[in-house]
Coordinates of C-alpha atoms and ligand atoms in Angstrom, one line a residue:
X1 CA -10.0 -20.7 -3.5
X2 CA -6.3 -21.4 -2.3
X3 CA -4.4 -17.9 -1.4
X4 CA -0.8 -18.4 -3.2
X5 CA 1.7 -16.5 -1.4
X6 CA 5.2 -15.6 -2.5
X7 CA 8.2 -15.7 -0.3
X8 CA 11.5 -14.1 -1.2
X9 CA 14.6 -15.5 0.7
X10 CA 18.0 -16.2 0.1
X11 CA 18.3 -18.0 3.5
X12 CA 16.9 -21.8 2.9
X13 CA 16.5 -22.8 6.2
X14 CA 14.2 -19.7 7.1
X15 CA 12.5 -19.8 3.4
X16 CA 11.7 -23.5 4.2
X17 CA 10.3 -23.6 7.6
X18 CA 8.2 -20.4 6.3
X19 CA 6.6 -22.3 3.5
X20 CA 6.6 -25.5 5.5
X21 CA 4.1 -23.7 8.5
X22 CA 2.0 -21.6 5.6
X23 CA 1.3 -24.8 3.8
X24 CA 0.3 -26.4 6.5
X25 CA -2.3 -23.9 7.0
X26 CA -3.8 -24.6 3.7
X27 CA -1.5 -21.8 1.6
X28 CA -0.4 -22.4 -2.0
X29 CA 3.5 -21.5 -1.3
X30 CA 5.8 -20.2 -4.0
X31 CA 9.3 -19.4 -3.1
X32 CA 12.8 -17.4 -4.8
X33 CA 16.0 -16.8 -3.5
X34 CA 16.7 -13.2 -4.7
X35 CA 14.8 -10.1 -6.0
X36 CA 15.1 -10.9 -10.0
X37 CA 13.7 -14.2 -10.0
X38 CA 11.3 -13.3 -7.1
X39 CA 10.2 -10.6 -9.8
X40 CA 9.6 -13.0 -12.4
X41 CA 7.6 -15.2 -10.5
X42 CA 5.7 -12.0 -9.6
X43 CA 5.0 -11.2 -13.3
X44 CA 4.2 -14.9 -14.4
X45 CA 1.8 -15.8 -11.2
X46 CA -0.9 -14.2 -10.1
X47 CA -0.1 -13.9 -5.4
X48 CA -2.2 -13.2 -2.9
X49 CA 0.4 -12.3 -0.5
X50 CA 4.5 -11.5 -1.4
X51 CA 6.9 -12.0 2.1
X52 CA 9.9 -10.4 1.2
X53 CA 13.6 -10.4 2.6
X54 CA 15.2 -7.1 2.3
X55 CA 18.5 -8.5 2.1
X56 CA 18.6 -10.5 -0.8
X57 CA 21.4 -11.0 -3.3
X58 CA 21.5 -8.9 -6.6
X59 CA 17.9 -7.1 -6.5
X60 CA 16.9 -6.3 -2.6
X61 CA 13.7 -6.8 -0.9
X62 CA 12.9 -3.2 -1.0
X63 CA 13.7 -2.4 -4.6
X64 CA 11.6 -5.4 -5.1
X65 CA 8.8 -4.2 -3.0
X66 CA 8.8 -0.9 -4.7
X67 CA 8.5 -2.4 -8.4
X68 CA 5.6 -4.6 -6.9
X69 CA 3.7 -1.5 -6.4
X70 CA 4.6 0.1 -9.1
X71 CA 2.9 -2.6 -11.3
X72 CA -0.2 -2.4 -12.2
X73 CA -0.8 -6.2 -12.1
X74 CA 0.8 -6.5 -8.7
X75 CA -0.2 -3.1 -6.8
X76 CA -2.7 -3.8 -4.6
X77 CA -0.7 -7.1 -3.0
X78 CA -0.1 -6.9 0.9
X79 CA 3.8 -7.3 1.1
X80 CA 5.1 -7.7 4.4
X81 CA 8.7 -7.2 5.0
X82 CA 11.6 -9.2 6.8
X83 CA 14.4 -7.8 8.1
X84 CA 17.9 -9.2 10.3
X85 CA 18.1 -5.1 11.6
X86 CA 16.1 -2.9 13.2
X87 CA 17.9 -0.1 11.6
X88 CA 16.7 -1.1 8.2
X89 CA 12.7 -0.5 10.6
X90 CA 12.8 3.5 9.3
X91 CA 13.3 2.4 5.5
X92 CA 9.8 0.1 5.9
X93 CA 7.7 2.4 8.0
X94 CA 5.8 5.4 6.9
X95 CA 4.8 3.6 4.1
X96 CA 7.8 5.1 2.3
X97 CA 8.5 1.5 0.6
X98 CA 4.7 0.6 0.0
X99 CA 5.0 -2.3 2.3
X100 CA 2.0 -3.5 4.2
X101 CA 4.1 -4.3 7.3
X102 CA 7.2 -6.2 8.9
X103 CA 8.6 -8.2 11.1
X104 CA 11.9 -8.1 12.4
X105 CA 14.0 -11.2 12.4
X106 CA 14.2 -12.9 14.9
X107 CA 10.6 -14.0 14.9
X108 CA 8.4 -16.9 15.7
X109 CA 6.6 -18.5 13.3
X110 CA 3.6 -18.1 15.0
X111 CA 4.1 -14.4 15.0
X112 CA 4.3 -14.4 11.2
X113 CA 1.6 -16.6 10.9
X114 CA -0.6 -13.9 12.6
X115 CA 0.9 -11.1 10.3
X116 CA -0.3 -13.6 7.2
X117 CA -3.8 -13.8 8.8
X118 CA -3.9 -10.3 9.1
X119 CA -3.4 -9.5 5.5
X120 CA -5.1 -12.2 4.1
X121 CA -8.3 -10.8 5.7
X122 CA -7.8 -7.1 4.1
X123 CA -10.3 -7.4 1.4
X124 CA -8.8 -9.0 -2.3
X125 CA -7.6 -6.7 -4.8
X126 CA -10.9 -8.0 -7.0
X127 CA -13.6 -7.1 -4.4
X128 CA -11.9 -3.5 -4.0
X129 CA -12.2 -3.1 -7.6
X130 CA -16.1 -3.4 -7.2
X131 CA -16.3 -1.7 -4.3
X132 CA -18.2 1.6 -5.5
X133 CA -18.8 3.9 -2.9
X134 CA -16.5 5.4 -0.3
X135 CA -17.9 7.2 2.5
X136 CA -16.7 9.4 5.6
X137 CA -19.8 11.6 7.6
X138 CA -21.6 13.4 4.9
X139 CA -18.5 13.2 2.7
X140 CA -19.3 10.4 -0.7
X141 CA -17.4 9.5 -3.4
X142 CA -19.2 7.6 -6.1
X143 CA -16.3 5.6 -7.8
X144 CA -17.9 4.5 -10.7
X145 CA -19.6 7.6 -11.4
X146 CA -16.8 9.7 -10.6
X147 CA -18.4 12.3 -8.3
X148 CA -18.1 13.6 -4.8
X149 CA -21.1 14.7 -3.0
X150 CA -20.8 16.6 0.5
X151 CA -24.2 16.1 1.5
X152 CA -26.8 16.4 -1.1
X153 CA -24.1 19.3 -2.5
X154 CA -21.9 17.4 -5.5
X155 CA -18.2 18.9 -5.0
X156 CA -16.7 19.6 -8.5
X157 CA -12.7 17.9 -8.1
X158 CA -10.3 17.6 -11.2
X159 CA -9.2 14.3 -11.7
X160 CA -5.9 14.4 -9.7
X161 CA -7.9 15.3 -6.8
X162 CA -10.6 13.0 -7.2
X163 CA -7.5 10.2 -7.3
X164 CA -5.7 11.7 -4.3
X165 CA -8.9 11.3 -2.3
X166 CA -9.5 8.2 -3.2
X167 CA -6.2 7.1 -2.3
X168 CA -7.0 8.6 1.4
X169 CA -10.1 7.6 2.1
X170 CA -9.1 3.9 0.7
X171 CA -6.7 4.4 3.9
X172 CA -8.5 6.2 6.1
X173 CA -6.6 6.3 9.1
X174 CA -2.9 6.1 7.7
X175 CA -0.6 8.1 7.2
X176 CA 0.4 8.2 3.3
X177 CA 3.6 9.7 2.5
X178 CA 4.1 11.9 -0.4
X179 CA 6.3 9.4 -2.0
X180 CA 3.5 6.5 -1.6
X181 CA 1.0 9.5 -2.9
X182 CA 2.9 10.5 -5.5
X183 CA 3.3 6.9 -6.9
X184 CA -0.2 5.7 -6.9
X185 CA -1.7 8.9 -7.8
X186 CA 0.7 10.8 -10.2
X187 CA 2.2 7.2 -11.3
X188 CA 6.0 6.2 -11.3
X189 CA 7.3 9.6 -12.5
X190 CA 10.1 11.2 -10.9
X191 CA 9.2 14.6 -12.2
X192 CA 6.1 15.3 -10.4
X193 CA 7.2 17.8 -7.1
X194 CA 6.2 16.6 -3.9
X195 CA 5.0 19.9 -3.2
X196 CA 2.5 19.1 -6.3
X197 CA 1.0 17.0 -3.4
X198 CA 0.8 19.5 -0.7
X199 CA -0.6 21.8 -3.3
X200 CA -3.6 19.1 -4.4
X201 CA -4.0 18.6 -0.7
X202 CA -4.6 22.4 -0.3
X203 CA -7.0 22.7 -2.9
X204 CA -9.1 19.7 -1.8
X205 CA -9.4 20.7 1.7
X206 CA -10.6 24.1 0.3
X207 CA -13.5 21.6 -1.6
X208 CA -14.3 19.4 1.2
X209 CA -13.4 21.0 4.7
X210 CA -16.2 22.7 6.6
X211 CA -13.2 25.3 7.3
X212 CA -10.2 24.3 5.4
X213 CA -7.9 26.3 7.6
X214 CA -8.7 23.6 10.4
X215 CA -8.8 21.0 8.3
X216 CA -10.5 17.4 9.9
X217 CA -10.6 15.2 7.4
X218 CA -7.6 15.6 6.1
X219 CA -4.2 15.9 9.1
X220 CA -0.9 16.5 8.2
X221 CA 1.9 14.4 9.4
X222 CA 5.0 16.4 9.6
X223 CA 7.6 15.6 8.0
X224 CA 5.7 12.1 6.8
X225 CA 2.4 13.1 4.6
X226 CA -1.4 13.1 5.1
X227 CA -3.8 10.9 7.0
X228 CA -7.5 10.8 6.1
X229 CA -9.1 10.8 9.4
X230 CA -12.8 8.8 10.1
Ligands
CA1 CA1 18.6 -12.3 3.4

């Protein structure tokens, strides 16, 4: 199957030379030059990979990358990121924008070829779906059944905090902000507290922590979120 990938940029020489090297590695290329028709193409196609600008005319990259993930349909694309200033760095990291990395222009196309490479061997959105299990020690989470078994002991979660663990342990080993947590757990809803995470995080350490005052499974990140730790 050919992975179709999705690059957003207004400069044509860059966009070009991008699609030029990807197709030459066997990629179906796509490309828009700005955020609202990048967005259509998004809807109408089904990508495998979305490379987007952040300075774009009209809609930018990061607006763009935000409504990505806050689609159902397109939520569980890799995005990676461009950008002319390191500055605009802070806005991509920490997750905060939901993109999957960056790359700071500029770059070599055999840089960005690797950063492709990299994404395209995450596992697809469709064999995540089937995925059923998610293990860390004696820690399971049976996804289809819904249940959460520390050993041979089930752990009784409500369905928020079955979610929120999911959504760690899908990323064990990064840090999720409480933005990106709030978004894929509590949906696109601006009314939801962050502290409504920090509280859910509380109460699940209390389920799952040998000795939730010195939690291991689940770190804080000050000032950024919570990392599930394997
Ligand atoms: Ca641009």
């Amino acid at each position: 199957m050919t992975k179709k990938i999705l690059i957003v940029e207004d400069e044509e020489k860059l966009s070009s030379n991008l699609a030029d090297k990807l197709r030459a590695e066997g990629y179906n290329v796509s490309t828009a030059r700005d955020g609202e028709s990048g967005w259509e193409h998004a809807q109408r196609e089904t990508y495998d990979l979305f490379v987007l600008d952040i300075m774009l005319p009209g809609l930018d990259g990061l607006s763009l990358c935000r409504m990505i993930r806050n689609d159902n349909k397109t939520a569980e694309v890799p995005i990676i990121m461009l950008t002319a200033r390191s500055t605009e760095v802070d806005k991509i990291v920490g997750l905060e924008s939901g993109a999957d990395d960056y790359i700071v222009k500029p770059f070599g196309l055999g840089e960005f070829l690797a950063r492709v490479r990299v994404q395209m061997r995450r596992p697809s959105p469709a064999r995540r779906q089937i995925q059923d299990e998610l293990t860390a020690g004696d820690l399971r989470l049976d996804l289809t059944g819904r249940r959460v078994f520390k050993g041979t002991d089930e752990v009784k979660l409500s369905n928020k905090e079955f979610d929120l663990l999911t959504e760690l342990m899908r990323n064990k080993n990064a840090v999720l902000s409480r933005d990106l947590i709030l978004t894929k757990v509590w949906g696109y809803d601006y009314f939801v507290d962050k502290r409504t995470v920090d509280v859910h995080i509380r109460w699940l350490r209390e389920k799952i922590e040998d000795n939730p005052s010195n939690p291991r499974l689940i770190s804080t990140v000050r000032g950024v979120g919570y990392r599930f730790e394997d």
